[in-house]
CSV table of C-alpha atoms and ligand atoms in Angstrom, one decimal:
chain,number,residue,atom,x,y,z
R,1,MET,CA,132.8,87.3,128.9
R,2,LYS,CA,129.6,89.0,129.7
R,3,VAL,CA,126.3,87.0,128.6
R,4,ARG,CA,122.8,87.9,129.0
R,5,LEU,CA,119.7,85.8,128.2
R,6,ASP,CA,118.5,86.6,124.5
R,7,HIS,CA,116.0,83.9,123.9
R,8,ILE,CA,115.0,80.3,124.7
R,9,GLY,CA,114.3,78.1,121.6
R,10,ILE,CA,111.4,75.6,121.9
R,11,ALA,CA,110.7,72.9,119.2
R,12,ILE,CA,107.0,73.0,118.4
R,13,GLY,CA,104.7,70.7,116.3
R,14,ALA,CA,101.7,72.6,114.9
R,15,ALA,CA,102.4,76.4,115.1
R,16,ASP,CA,98.7,77.4,115.2
R,17,GLU,CA,98.1,75.2,118.2
R,18,ALA,CA,101.6,76.1,120.1
R,19,THR,CA,101.0,79.9,119.4
R,20,ALA,CA,97.5,79.7,120.7
R,21,TRP,CA,98.5,78.0,123.8
R,22,TYR,CA,101.2,80.5,124.7
R,23,ARG,CA,98.8,83.3,123.9
R,24,ASP,CA,95.8,82.1,125.9
R,25,ARG,CA,97.4,80.3,128.8
R,26,LEU,CA,100.4,82.6,129.3
R,27,GLY,CA,99.3,86.0,127.5
R,28,LEU,CA,102.4,85.9,125.3
R,29,GLN,CA,101.9,87.2,121.8
R,30,VAL,CA,103.9,86.6,118.6
R,31,THR,CA,105.4,89.8,117.4
R,32,HIS,CA,107.2,88.6,114.3
R,33,VAL,CA,107.6,85.4,112.3
R,34,GLU,CA,110.8,84.6,110.4
R,35,GLN,CA,111.7,81.8,107.9
R,36,VAL,CA,115.3,80.7,108.2
R,37,GLU,CA,115.8,78.9,104.9
R,38,SER,CA,119.2,77.6,105.6
R,39,GLN,CA,117.8,75.8,108.8
R,40,GLN,CA,114.4,75.0,107.3
R,41,VAL,CA,112.9,76.4,110.2
R,42,ARG,CA,110.1,79.0,110.7
R,43,ALA,CA,110.7,80.8,114.0
R,44,HIS,CA,108.0,82.7,115.9
R,45,PHE,CA,109.0,85.2,118.4
R,46,LEU,CA,107.2,86.0,121.5
R,47,PRO,CA,108.8,88.7,123.7
R,48,ALA,CA,108.6,87.7,127.5
R,49,GLY,CA,110.1,90.3,129.8
R,50,GLY,CA,113.5,91.2,128.6
R,51,ALA,CA,114.1,88.0,126.6
R,52,MET,CA,112.2,86.2,123.9
R,53,LEU,CA,110.6,82.8,123.5
R,54,GLU,CA,111.4,81.5,120.1
R,55,LEU,CA,109.1,78.8,118.9
R,56,LEU,CA,110.7,76.6,116.2
R,57,GLU,CA,108.7,75.0,113.6
R,58,ALA,CA,110.2,72.5,110.9
R,59,THR,CA,109.4,73.7,107.3
R,60,ALA,CA,111.1,70.3,105.8
R,61,PRO,CA,111.4,66.7,107.1
R,62,SER,CA,115.1,67.1,106.8
R,63,SER,CA,115.1,70.2,109.2
R,64,PRO,CA,117.2,69.8,112.3
R,65,ILE,CA,113.9,70.7,114.2
R,66,ALA,CA,112.0,67.9,112.6
R,67,ARG,CA,114.8,65.5,113.5
R,68,PHE,CA,114.5,66.9,117.2
R,69,LEU,CA,110.9,66.3,117.3
R,70,GLU,CA,111.2,62.7,116.0
R,71,LYS,CA,113.7,61.7,118.7
R,72,ARG,CA,112.5,63.8,121.7
R,73,GLY,CA,109.1,65.3,120.9
R,74,PRO,CA,108.3,69.0,121.4
R,75,GLY,CA,110.1,70.8,124.0
R,76,LEU,CA,113.1,73.0,124.9
R,77,HIS,CA,115.6,73.0,122.2
R,78,HIS,CA,118.3,75.6,122.9
R,79,VAL,CA,119.2,78.7,125.1
R,80,ALA,CA,120.6,81.6,123.4
R,81,LEU,CA,122.9,84.0,125.2
R,82,ALA,CA,123.9,87.3,123.8
R,83,VAL,CA,127.4,88.6,123.9
R,84,ASP,CA,129.1,91.7,122.7
R,85,ASP,CA,132.0,90.1,120.7
R,86,ILE,CA,131.3,86.6,119.5
R,87,HIS,CA,134.7,86.1,118.1
R,88,SER,CA,136.5,86.7,121.5
R,89,ALA,CA,133.9,84.6,123.4
R,90,MET,CA,134.5,81.8,121.0
R,91,ALA,CA,138.3,82.0,121.4
R,92,GLU,CA,137.9,82.2,125.3
R,93,LEU,CA,135.8,79.0,125.4
R,94,ARG,CA,138.0,77.2,122.8
R,95,ALA,CA,140.9,78.1,125.0
R,96,ALA,CA,139.2,76.6,128.1
R,97,GLY,CA,138.7,73.5,126.1
R,98,VAL,CA,135.0,73.9,125.5
R,99,ARG,CA,133.7,72.0,122.5
R,100,LEU,CA,132.1,74.1,119.9
R,101,ILE,CA,129.8,72.9,117.1
R,102,ASP,CA,130.7,75.8,114.7
R,103,ASP,CA,134.3,76.7,113.9
R,104,ALA,CA,133.3,80.2,113.1
R,105,PRO,CA,130.4,82.3,113.7
R,106,ARG,CA,127.6,82.3,111.0
R,107,PRO,CA,124.8,84.6,110.0
R,108,GLY,CA,121.6,84.2,112.0
R,109,ALA,CA,118.3,86.0,111.9
R,110,GLU,CA,118.2,89.8,111.8
R,111,GLY,CA,121.8,90.4,110.9
R,112,ALA,CA,123.0,88.7,114.2
R,113,LEU,CA,126.3,86.4,114.3
R,114,VAL,CA,125.6,83.0,115.9
R,115,ALA,CA,127.6,80.0,117.0
R,116,PHE,CA,126.5,76.8,118.9
R,117,LEU,CA,128.3,75.1,121.8
R,118,HIS,CA,128.1,71.4,122.0
R,119,PRO,CA,125.5,70.2,124.6
R,120,SER,CA,128.2,67.6,125.9
R,121,ALA,CA,130.3,70.7,126.8
R,122,ALA,CA,127.5,72.6,128.4
R,123,GLY,CA,125.7,70.5,130.9
R,124,GLY,CA,123.4,68.8,128.4
R,125,VAL,CA,122.1,72.1,127.1
R,126,LEU,CA,122.4,73.3,123.4
R,127,VAL,CA,123.7,76.9,123.9
R,128,GLU,CA,123.7,79.4,121.1
R,129,LEU,CA,126.0,82.4,121.3
R,130,LYS,CA,124.6,85.4,119.6
R,131,GLN,CA,126.3,88.7,118.9
R,132,PRO,CA,123.2,90.8,117.9
R,133,ALA,CA,123.5,93.3,115.0
R,134,VAL,CA,124.6,96.7,116.2
R,135,GLY,CA,121.7,98.3,117.5
R,136,VAL,CA,120.1,101.4,119.3
R,137,GLY,CA,119.2,100.8,122.7
R,138,ALA,CA,122.3,98.7,123.5
R,139,GLY,CA,123.0,98.4,127.3
R,140,ARG,CA,119.4,97.4,127.8
R,141,SER,CA,118.3,93.9,127.9
R,142,GLN,CA,117.3,93.8,124.4
R,143,THR,CA,118.8,95.6,121.4
R,144,VAL,CA,117.1,96.4,118.1
R,145,PRO,CA,119.1,95.1,115.4
R,146,LEU,CA,119.5,97.5,112.4
R,147,PHE,CA,119.0,96.1,109.0
R,148,LYS,CA,120.7,98.0,106.4
R,149,THR,CA,121.9,96.0,103.3
R,150,PRO,CA,119.6,96.4,100.1
R,151,GLY,CA,117.1,93.8,99.8
R,152,ARG,CA,115.6,92.6,96.5
R,153,LEU,CA,112.3,91.2,95.7
R,154,PRO,CA,110.8,90.2,92.4
R,155,LEU,CA,107.3,91.0,91.9
R,156,GLY,CA,105.8,89.9,88.8
R,157,ASP,CA,107.7,91.7,86.0
R,158,LEU,CA,109.0,94.3,88.5
R,159,GLU,CA,112.0,94.2,90.8
R,160,LEU,CA,111.8,96.1,94.1
R,161,VAL,CA,114.9,97.1,95.9
R,162,THR,CA,114.7,98.3,99.4
R,163,LEU,CA,117.6,100.9,100.3
R,164,CYS,CA,118.6,102.5,103.4
R,165,ASP,CA,119.6,106.2,104.1
R,166,GLY,CA,120.7,105.2,107.7
R,167,PHE,CA,119.0,105.6,111.1
R,168,PHE,CA,117.5,108.2,113.3
R,169,ALA,CA,115.6,108.2,116.5
R,170,LEU,CA,112.3,109.7,117.7
R,171,ASP,CA,110.6,110.2,121.0
R,172,GLY,CA,109.1,106.8,121.7
R,173,GLY,CA,105.9,108.3,123.3
R,174,ALA,CA,105.4,110.6,120.3
R,175,MET,CA,105.8,107.5,117.9
R,176,PHE,CA,103.1,105.7,119.5
R,177,GLY,CA,100.6,108.6,120.5
R,178,THR,CA,97.9,107.3,123.1
R,179,VAL,CA,99.5,103.8,123.6
R,180,PRO,CA,101.2,103.4,126.9
R,181,ARG,CA,104.9,102.9,127.0
R,182,THR,CA,104.4,99.6,129.0
R,183,LEU,CA,102.8,98.2,125.9
R,184,TRP,CA,105.3,99.2,123.2
R,185,GLU,CA,108.7,99.4,125.1
R,186,ARG,CA,109.2,95.6,125.0
R,187,SER,CA,109.1,95.5,121.1
R,188,LEU,CA,111.1,98.9,120.6
R,189,PRO,CA,113.2,99.6,123.9
R,190,PRO,CA,113.9,103.5,123.9
R,191,ASP,CA,117.4,104.6,124.6
R,192,ASP,CA,118.4,106.9,127.7
R,193,ARG,CA,116.9,109.9,126.0
R,194,HIS,CA,113.5,108.1,125.6
R,195,ARG,CA,113.9,107.6,121.7
R,196,ILE,CA,113.4,104.6,119.7
R,197,PRO,CA,115.5,103.7,116.6
R,198,LEU,CA,114.0,104.3,113.1
R,199,SER,CA,115.3,103.6,109.6
R,200,MET,CA,115.1,105.5,106.5
R,201,ARG,CA,114.3,103.1,103.9
R,202,PRO,CA,113.6,104.3,100.3
R,203,LEU,CA,112.2,102.0,97.8
R,204,VAL,CA,113.5,101.4,94.0
R,205,ILE,CA,110.9,100.0,91.7
R,206,ARG,CA,112.5,98.7,88.3
R,207,THR,CA,110.3,98.3,85.3
R,208,ASP,CA,111.1,97.8,81.7
R,209,ALA,CA,110.3,101.6,81.1
R,210,ALA,CA,111.6,103.3,84.2
R,211,THR,CA,113.7,103.2,87.6
R,212,VAL,CA,111.5,104.8,90.1
R,213,LEU,CA,112.7,106.0,93.5
R,214,VAL,CA,110.0,106.3,96.3
R,215,ASP,CA,111.3,108.8,99.0
R,216,ALA,CA,115.1,109.3,99.7
R,217,GLY,CA,115.6,109.5,103.4
R,218,CYS,CA,116.7,112.7,105.1
R,219,GLY,CA,119.8,113.4,103.0
R,220,ASP,CA,123.0,115.2,104.3
R,221,LYS,CA,121.6,118.8,104.8
R,222,MET,CA,120.8,118.5,108.5
R,223,ASP,CA,122.7,120.7,110.8
R,224,ALA,CA,124.7,119.2,113.7
R,225,LYS,CA,122.3,120.3,116.3
R,226,SER,CA,119.4,118.7,114.7
R,227,ALA,CA,121.3,115.6,114.0
R,228,ALA,CA,122.1,115.3,117.8
R,229,ILE,CA,118.3,115.8,118.6
R,230,TYR,CA,117.3,113.1,116.1
R,231,GLY,CA,120.1,110.7,116.9
R,232,LEU,CA,121.0,110.6,113.1
R,233,ASP,CA,123.4,107.8,112.2
R,234,ARG,CA,124.1,108.1,108.4
R,235,ARG,CA,127.6,106.2,108.4
R,236,TYR,CA,125.9,104.1,105.9
R,237,HIS,CA,123.5,106.2,103.6
R,238,LEU,CA,121.7,106.3,100.3
R,239,ASP,CA,124.7,106.5,98.2
R,240,HIS,CA,126.3,103.6,99.8
R,241,SER,CA,123.0,101.7,99.5
R,242,LEU,CA,122.4,102.7,95.7
R,243,ALA,CA,126.1,101.6,95.1
R,244,ASP,CA,125.5,98.2,96.9
R,245,ALA,CA,122.4,97.7,94.8
R,246,GLY,CA,124.3,98.5,91.5
R,247,LEU,CA,122.9,101.9,90.9
R,248,SER,CA,123.7,105.5,91.0
R,249,VAL,CA,121.9,108.6,91.2
R,250,GLU,CA,122.1,109.0,87.4
R,251,ASP,CA,120.1,105.9,87.1
R,252,ILE,CA,116.8,107.3,88.7
R,253,ASP,CA,114.4,108.2,86.1
R,254,ILE,CA,111.4,109.3,88.6
R,255,VAL,CA,111.5,110.2,92.1
R,256,VAL,CA,108.2,110.2,94.0
R,257,ALA,CA,107.4,111.4,97.5
R,258,SER,CA,104.9,109.8,99.8
R,259,HIS,CA,104.7,113.1,101.6
R,260,LEU,CA,107.1,116.1,101.9
R,261,HIS,CA,108.4,115.6,105.6
R,262,PHE,CA,112.2,116.0,105.8
R,263,ASP,CA,112.7,112.4,106.9
R,264,HIS,CA,111.4,111.2,103.5
R,265,ILE,CA,112.5,113.9,101.0
R,266,GLY,CA,115.5,115.6,102.6
R,267,GLY,CA,117.4,113.4,100.1
R,268,PHE,CA,115.7,115.0,97.1
R,269,THR,CA,118.2,117.9,97.1
R,270,GLY,CA,121.7,118.4,97.6
R,271,ARG,CA,123.9,121.5,98.3
R,272,ARG,CA,126.6,122.3,95.6
R,273,ALA,CA,130.0,123.4,96.6
R,274,ASP,CA,129.0,127.0,95.9
R,275,GLY,CA,126.2,126.5,98.2
R,276,GLN,CA,123.3,126.4,95.7
R,277,LEU,CA,120.6,123.7,96.3
R,278,VAL,CA,120.0,121.5,93.3
R,279,PRO,CA,118.0,118.3,92.7
R,280,ARG,CA,120.1,115.5,93.9
R,281,PHE,CA,119.0,113.1,90.9
R,282,PRO,CA,120.2,114.9,87.7
R,283,ARG,CA,118.3,113.0,85.3
R,284,ALA,CA,115.0,112.5,87.3
R,285,ARG,CA,111.6,113.8,87.0
R,286,TYR,CA,110.2,114.6,90.5
R,287,VAL,CA,106.6,113.7,91.6
R,288,ALA,CA,104.7,115.1,94.6
R,289,HIS,CA,101.0,115.3,95.4
R,290,ARG,CA,99.3,118.7,94.8
R,291,GLY,CA,97.5,118.9,98.1
R,292,GLU,CA,100.6,117.9,100.0
R,293,TRP,CA,102.6,120.7,98.2
R,294,HIS,CA,99.9,123.2,99.2
R,295,ASP,CA,100.3,122.1,102.9
R,296,ALA,CA,104.2,122.0,102.7
R,297,THR,CA,104.1,125.6,101.3
R,298,HIS,CA,101.5,126.9,103.8
R,299,PRO,CA,102.8,125.4,107.2
R,300,HIS,CA,101.4,126.2,110.5
R,301,GLU,CA,102.8,125.9,114.0
R,302,ARG,CA,102.1,122.2,114.3
R,303,ASN,CA,103.7,120.9,111.0
R,304,ARG,CA,106.4,123.7,110.3
R,305,ALA,CA,109.3,121.7,111.6
R,306,SER,CA,108.7,118.9,109.3
R,307,TYR,CA,108.4,120.8,106.1
R,308,LEU,CA,111.8,122.4,105.1
R,309,PRO,CA,111.6,124.4,101.9
R,310,GLU,CA,115.2,123.5,101.2
R,311,ASN,CA,113.9,120.0,100.4
R,312,PHE,CA,111.2,120.8,98.0
R,313,GLN,CA,111.4,124.4,96.7
R,314,PRO,CA,114.7,123.9,94.6
R,315,LEU,CA,112.7,121.3,92.6
R,316,MET,CA,110.0,123.5,91.6
R,317,ASP,CA,112.6,126.3,90.8
R,318,ALA,CA,114.4,123.9,88.7
R,319,GLY,CA,111.2,122.9,86.8
R,320,VAL,CA,111.5,119.3,87.5
R,321,LEU,CA,108.7,118.7,89.8
R,322,THR,CA,105.3,117.6,88.7
R,323,LEU,CA,102.3,117.9,91.1
R,324,VAL,CA,99.6,115.1,90.7
R,325,ASP,CA,96.4,114.1,92.4
R,326,ASP,CA,94.9,111.1,94.1
R,327,GLU,CA,95.3,107.7,92.3
R,328,ALA,CA,97.8,109.3,90.0
R,329,GLU,CA,99.6,106.5,88.1
R,330,ILE,CA,103.4,107.2,88.4
R,331,VAL,CA,104.4,104.4,86.0
R,332,PRO,CA,102.2,101.6,84.8
R,333,GLY,CA,101.4,99.3,87.9
R,334,VAL,CA,102.6,101.9,90.4
R,335,ARG,CA,100.0,104.3,92.0
R,336,TYR,CA,99.4,106.8,94.6
R,337,ARG,CA,96.7,105.8,97.1
R,338,ARG,CA,95.7,108.3,99.6
R,339,SER,CA,95.9,107.2,103.2
R,340,GLY,CA,95.5,110.7,104.8
R,341,GLY,CA,95.8,110.7,108.5
R,342,HIS,CA,99.5,111.5,108.9
R,343,THR,CA,99.1,114.4,106.7
R,344,ALA,CA,95.9,115.5,105.0
R,345,HIS,CA,97.3,114.1,101.7
R,346,HIS,CA,99.8,111.4,102.8
R,347,GLN,CA,100.0,108.6,100.1
R,348,VAL,CA,101.0,105.1,100.2
R,349,LEU,CA,102.2,103.7,97.0
R,350,THR,CA,100.7,100.5,95.5
R,351,ILE,CA,102.8,98.4,93.1
R,352,THR,CA,101.1,95.7,91.0
R,353,SER,CA,102.3,93.3,88.6
R,354,GLN,CA,100.9,90.0,87.4
R,355,ALA,CA,98.2,89.9,90.1
R,356,ARG,CA,100.9,90.4,93.0
R,357,THR,CA,100.6,93.5,95.0
R,358,ALA,CA,103.2,95.4,97.2
R,359,VAL,CA,102.4,98.5,99.3
R,360,PHE,CA,105.1,101.1,100.3
R,361,THR,CA,103.3,102.2,103.3
R,362,ALA,CA,105.4,105.1,104.4
R,363,ASP,CA,104.1,106.7,107.6
R,364,MET,CA,100.9,104.8,107.7
R,365,TYR,CA,102.8,101.7,109.1
R,366,PRO,CA,105.9,103.4,110.1
R,367,THR,CA,107.1,100.1,111.8
R,368,THR,CA,105.9,96.6,112.2
R,369,VAL,CA,105.1,97.6,115.8
R,370,HIS,CA,102.4,99.9,114.4
R,371,ILE,CA,100.3,97.1,113.0
R,372,PRO,CA,97.4,97.2,115.4
R,373,ASP,CA,94.8,99.6,114.0
R,374,PRO,CA,94.7,102.1,116.9
R,375,TRP,CA,98.6,102.3,117.5
R,376,VAL,CA,98.8,105.7,115.7
R,377,MET,CA,101.7,108.2,115.9
R,378,GLY,CA,101.3,111.2,118.1
R,379,TYR,CA,102.6,113.1,115.0
R,380,ASP,CA,99.5,112.3,113.0
R,381,LEU,CA,97.5,115.5,112.3
R,382,TYR,CA,94.3,113.4,111.8
R,383,PRO,CA,94.7,110.3,114.0
R,384,VAL,CA,90.9,109.2,113.5
R,385,ASP,CA,91.4,109.3,109.7
R,386,THR,CA,94.7,107.1,110.2
R,387,LEU,CA,92.5,104.6,112.2
R,388,THR,CA,89.8,104.6,109.6
R,389,PHE,CA,92.3,103.8,106.8
R,390,LYS,CA,94.5,101.3,108.6
R,391,ARG,CA,91.2,99.3,109.7
R,392,ALA,CA,90.1,98.8,106.0
R,393,PHE,CA,93.6,98.4,104.7
R,394,ALA,CA,94.6,95.8,107.2
R,395,ARG,CA,91.6,93.4,106.0
R,396,GLU,CA,92.5,93.9,102.4
R,397,ALA,CA,96.4,93.5,103.1
R,398,ILE,CA,95.6,90.2,104.9
R,399,GLU,CA,93.1,88.7,102.5
R,400,ARG,CA,95.3,89.7,99.4
R,401,GLU,CA,98.7,88.8,101.0
R,402,TYR,CA,100.2,92.1,100.0
R,403,VAL,CA,104.0,92.6,100.6
R,404,LEU,CA,104.1,95.6,102.9
R,405,PHE,CA,107.2,97.9,103.1
R,406,PHE,CA,108.0,99.4,106.4
R,407,GLU,CA,110.0,102.6,105.8
R,408,HIS,CA,110.9,103.3,109.4
R,409,ASP,CA,111.3,99.8,110.9
R,410,ALA,CA,115.0,99.4,111.9
R,411,SER,CA,114.9,95.8,111.6
R,412,MET,CA,112.5,94.6,109.0
R,413,ALA,CA,112.2,96.2,105.5
R,414,ALA,CA,109.2,94.2,104.2
R,415,GLY,CA,106.7,91.5,105.4
R,416,ILE,CA,103.3,90.0,104.9
R,417,LEU,CA,100.5,90.7,107.4
R,418,ARG,CA,99.0,87.5,108.8
R,419,GLU,CA,96.0,87.0,111.1
R,420,SER,CA,95.4,83.8,113.1
R,421,GLY,CA,92.9,83.4,115.9
R,422,GLY,CA,92.3,87.1,115.7
R,423,LYS,CA,96.0,87.9,116.3
R,424,ARG,CA,98.2,89.7,113.8
R,425,SER,CA,101.9,89.1,113.0
R,426,VAL,CA,104.0,90.1,110.1
R,427,GLU,CA,106.0,87.4,108.3
R,428,ARG,CA,109.2,88.7,107.3
R,429,VAL,CA,109.9,88.9,103.4
R,430,LEU,CA,113.1,91.1,103.7
Q,501,ZN,ZN1,105.8,112.0,107.9
Q,502,ZN,ZN1,108.2,109.6,108.6
């Protein structure tokens, strides 16, 4: 068995106080927060070198962490060791007579499988074995878990379903523009070709009137050479994801584009057996922004590789594409909002029902690691516009507790932006 340190769990009392101490005294920042309902625990993650500190806060008096605090006070709770195959690790330990708390692995955070060894069998230490979700960056000290199952979120009268068209990988430096690698690599460790893992996560919005799909991933038209360059992994793709969500391509009434880059709308069209390109969603009306359409059909050397006519021209030819302007209402409660920056007419989608708002942020917040205002992609054509939009948007999102959807975040589909003591973190929703 080969193990590596994954994280150290520490029981804490008041979260604000504890996270402030780690920040101010040790310079460790909370990068994400996760609520684990089954354990009645809120976990605050702080990357520290190749491993993490996991600060554990009880959310109910019956939580195991509350009981631990009562008996022993705040302090070291457990050590988590990552293994490649948790089943064989458990079998090996069992065969050697080591007492386990869990008979079988159970689901942990971020798609991992976990099981605990009894402290009496491990020198007085509560040891967690963890098999991380299959991730890109494997072989490094940290893997990035890939989150692919459809996630559902009711929002007022609406239902939001986040889907997955698989994963790809882009140069980490290009994804973070002027931000030095030393700052982002702990959160998103690059592979041996310097690429970081990204998801393609379209969103379904179900209303009484219509089923709307926002973006559709890169689809299945990419040639083998490009697929290798982009590290494309579509073993699980949009058709699987739609089926898992109880939907098919026939159920989609409206398909709307955040912008016309291939990783967002490649899935808008498909190739028939006779080679002809056709709309992939046979009943749907498609919606794109007028200015974005102009730019996509008049590309220059800098953006040409992102705008592939095969993804959008067949829609116009088939007469199913409607071009709209800023602030266009797609269906009641769902609107375009221009962020610009990434492309001149890049749109985020605001979704509002019964005073609750969700925002599909597309390439404005491609991942949760891009939350700091100046962490802007090198791909953005107008980075200062991105910065200006992000600065104002973040304030609004924090104040109004928007649910934000992260289209390219490999391990988190949606979360709420929080700010405490001037530091931002994302609380996972999906
Ligand atoms: Zn883009
Ligand atoms: Zn993108």
